[in-house]
Amino acid sequence: MASGQKAARVGEEVWKTRVEKVNAELVTLTYGTIVAQLCTDYDYDYAQVNQQLDKMGYNIGMRLIEDFLAKSNIGRCGNFRDTAEMISKVGFKIFLNVTPTVTNWTADNKQFSLLFDENPLADFVELPDDGRAQDELWFSNILCGVLRGALEMVQMSIEARFVSDVLRGNDVTEMRVTLLRYIEDEMPPDDD
Amino acid sequence: ADGLPETDVFRDSVYVRLERLGFRVGEGLSERFSRDRPRFTDQLDVIKFLCKDLWTVVFKKQIDNLKTNHRGVFVLTDSRFRPFSRMSMANPAEAMARAQPHLYFPCGIIRGVLSSLGIKAIVQAETTELPSATFQIKTIPAK
């Protein structure tokens, strides 16, 4: 719990003093436009759209982690529970000004959920009424990729995926995060 | 060969795509941010709204210089264009070439804003020295 409080304090502090902000509606509109464009590009094959969003997120995450570490001045997390607190209370706080709830841990501490009470990416969004988007599209899937890319750069291989979304009519928006393994430091192979 | 980043076809497709995304964003932005202001009186009024209000929403500063020939052509100069603020390279020519694609999306935004306020236009942008950017708007008279 102590680590959670510390993370909340750091997140608040960084958000207030060290983050350059942009208009939230600009972000929402731009993201929405990208998703809509991908839907037409892939001819409403939502599985492909999800995959593209995840890939874009991954590329962003790999860069964003640098900015995150530089701004937050946070060291290595002792365990995956600390990592989860940092993601929720510092990462999401400083980049999106939200703090998703960390919950539903498995007994082995390798899997948790992030519950989003609010999701700035999805403000004003309604999914297409084509009878499929509601079952197939994960509108905010870019966030899963961001997490995967960012954590990979700090030596955690994870899987992140949405399991429910209020846009689909579910009660909550929930992302499931699973630690696959810690990536070991390796010396580049000798080529002599 | 058309799929290679250095070909014209590839560059054009990137332009079309980013410009189109910008256009849609511009339409949405002007809807949201023109709602509570007085009705526009003329074309120049719309351009001023773009230079002051919308530029501030998107880039957190106003356009630094606005010129017009009073015959439907407007030239907007942003001498510290935000997307260019952290671009530098050993070779200025290469930096400029690489900066160019970052102008496509804003061009679309401008065209989208104007379109939703009833002005058809061709928008082009260039940079001659980072971090400054120049946008040229040629409005198309309604027939």
mmCIF file of C-alpha atoms in Angstrom, chain A residues 20-21 23 25-26 29-30 33-34 37-38 41 124, chain B residues 17 20-21 24-25 28-29 32-33 60 82 86 105:
data_model
loop_
_atom_site.group_PDB
_atom_site.id
_atom_site.type_symbol
_atom_site.label_atom_id
_atom_site.label_comp_id
_atom_site.label_asym_id
_atom_site.label_seq_id
_atom_site.Cartn_x
_atom_site.Cartn_y
_atom_site.Cartn_z
ATOM 1 C CA GLU A 20 3.353 19.955 -21.082
ATOM 2 C CA LYS A 21 -0.343 19.573 -21.783
ATOM 3 C CA ASN A 23 -6.094 20.155 -25.409
ATOM 4 C CA GLU A 25 -10.386 17.236 -27.306
ATOM 5 C CA LEU A 26 -7.596 17.546 -29.870
ATOM 6 C CA LEU A 29 -10.515 13.840 -32.124
ATOM 7 C CA THR A 30 -7.186 12.874 -33.612
ATOM 8 C CA THR A 33 -10.017 9.976 -36.738
ATOM 9 C CA ILE A 34 -7.142 7.495 -36.865
ATOM 10 C CA GLN A 37 -9.535 5.745 -41.013
ATOM 11 C CA LEU A 38 -8.119 2.321 -40.081
ATOM 12 C CA ASP A 41 -8.503 1.011 -44.692
ATOM 13 C CA PHE A 124 -17.932 11.233 -27.265
ATOM 14 C CA ARG B 17 -3.375 10.061 -45.793
ATOM 15 C CA ARG B 20 -7.137 13.627 -44.877
ATOM 16 C CA LEU B 21 -6.784 12.798 -41.166
ATOM 17 C CA ARG B 24 -11.397 15.494 -40.349
ATOM 18 C CA VAL B 25 -9.753 16.760 -37.158
ATOM 19 C CA GLY B 28 -14.302 18.622 -35.592
ATOM 20 C CA LEU B 29 -12.176 21.305 -33.946
ATOM 21 C CA ARG B 32 -16.273 22.572 -30.995
ATOM 22 C CA PHE B 33 -14.481 25.874 -30.758
ATOM 23 C CA LYS B 60 -0.576 26.564 -27.797
ATOM 24 C CA ARG B 82 5.737 23.610 -32.286
ATOM 25 C CA ARG B 86 12.829 19.751 -31.115
ATOM 26 C CA PHE B 105 -1.459 16.975 -40.966
#
